CSV table of C-alpha atoms in Angstrom, one decimal:
chain,number,residue,atom,x,y,z
A,1,MET,CA,116.0,108.3,82.4
A,2,LYS,CA,113.0,109.2,84.6
A,3,ARG,CA,112.1,106.8,87.4
A,4,TYR,CA,108.5,106.7,88.2
A,5,LEU,CA,107.1,106.4,91.7
A,6,TYR,CA,104.5,103.6,92.1
A,7,ALA,CA,101.8,102.8,94.6
A,8,LYS,CA,99.2,100.1,95.3
A,9,ILE,CA,95.8,101.4,96.1
A,10,PRO,CA,92.4,99.8,96.8
A,11,GLY,CA,90.2,99.1,93.8
A,12,HIS,CA,87.5,101.4,95.1
A,13,SER,CA,89.9,104.3,95.4
A,14,ALA,CA,90.9,103.9,91.8
A,15,ASP,CA,87.4,105.0,90.8
A,16,VAL,CA,88.0,108.3,92.6
A,17,ILE,CA,91.0,109.0,90.4
A,18,GLY,CA,89.2,108.6,87.1
A,19,GLU,CA,89.2,106.9,83.8
A,20,VAL,CA,93.0,106.6,83.3
A,21,VAL,CA,93.4,104.0,86.1
A,22,LYS,CA,90.8,101.7,84.6
A,23,HIS,CA,93.6,100.6,82.2
A,24,ARG,CA,96.1,99.9,85.0
A,25,LYS,CA,97.0,96.4,86.1
A,26,ARG,CA,95.5,94.9,89.2
A,27,THR,CA,97.0,92.6,91.8
A,28,LEU,CA,95.5,89.3,92.8
A,29,SER,CA,93.7,90.9,95.7
A,30,GLY,CA,92.1,93.6,93.4
A,31,GLU,CA,94.3,96.5,94.2
A,32,VAL,CA,95.5,98.7,91.4
A,33,ILE,CA,99.1,99.6,90.7
A,34,ILE,CA,99.4,103.2,89.7
A,35,ASN,CA,102.3,105.6,89.0
A,36,GLU,CA,102.8,109.2,89.9
A,37,SER,CA,101.4,110.5,86.6
A,38,ASP,CA,98.0,109.0,87.6
A,39,LEU,CA,97.8,111.4,90.5
A,40,LEU,CA,98.8,114.6,88.8
A,41,LEU,CA,95.3,115.9,88.8
A,42,TYR,CA,94.2,114.3,92.1
A,43,GLY,CA,94.1,116.2,95.4
A,44,ASN,CA,96.0,119.4,96.1
A,45,ALA,CA,98.9,120.5,94.0
A,46,GLU,CA,101.1,121.0,97.1
A,47,ASP,CA,100.5,117.4,98.3
A,48,SER,CA,103.3,114.9,97.7
A,49,PHE,CA,102.8,111.7,95.9
A,50,GLU,CA,103.1,109.9,99.2
A,51,ASP,CA,100.4,112.1,100.8
A,52,LYS,CA,98.0,111.5,97.9
A,53,VAL,CA,98.6,107.7,98.1
A,54,LYS,CA,97.9,107.8,101.8
A,55,GLN,CA,94.7,109.7,101.2
A,56,LEU,CA,93.5,106.9,98.9
A,57,GLY,CA,94.4,104.2,101.4
A,58,GLY,CA,97.3,102.9,99.5
A,59,VAL,CA,101.0,102.3,100.0
A,60,PRO,CA,104.0,103.6,98.0
A,61,LEU,CA,106.0,101.0,96.2
A,62,THR,CA,109.5,100.9,94.6
A,63,ASN,CA,109.6,99.9,91.0
A,64,ILE,CA,110.9,96.5,92.0
A,65,GLU,CA,108.0,96.0,94.5
A,66,ALA,CA,105.4,97.1,91.9
A,67,LYS,CA,106.9,94.6,89.4
A,68,GLN,CA,106.8,91.8,92.0
A,69,GLU,CA,103.2,92.6,92.9
A,70,LEU,CA,102.2,92.2,89.2
A,71,GLN,CA,104.2,89.0,88.8
A,72,LYS,CA,102.2,87.4,91.6
A,73,LYS,CA,99.2,87.5,89.2
A,74,GLU,CA,100.9,85.3,86.6
């Protein structure tokens, strides 16, 4: 089973990525939780997921951390 990489990025950075992230969940502080597939077409192909997240002002998350971030909203 594939394990996705996740990240938390600022809401204004989500607009840069495009339409797909408009459907992603947001944290209480307005940040957007994305996964690696959301960044496939963003940036340079040779950039790692972590590099792309950093360019957007975000931080990588484990799947557990992403889940915890989203549960804070409830």
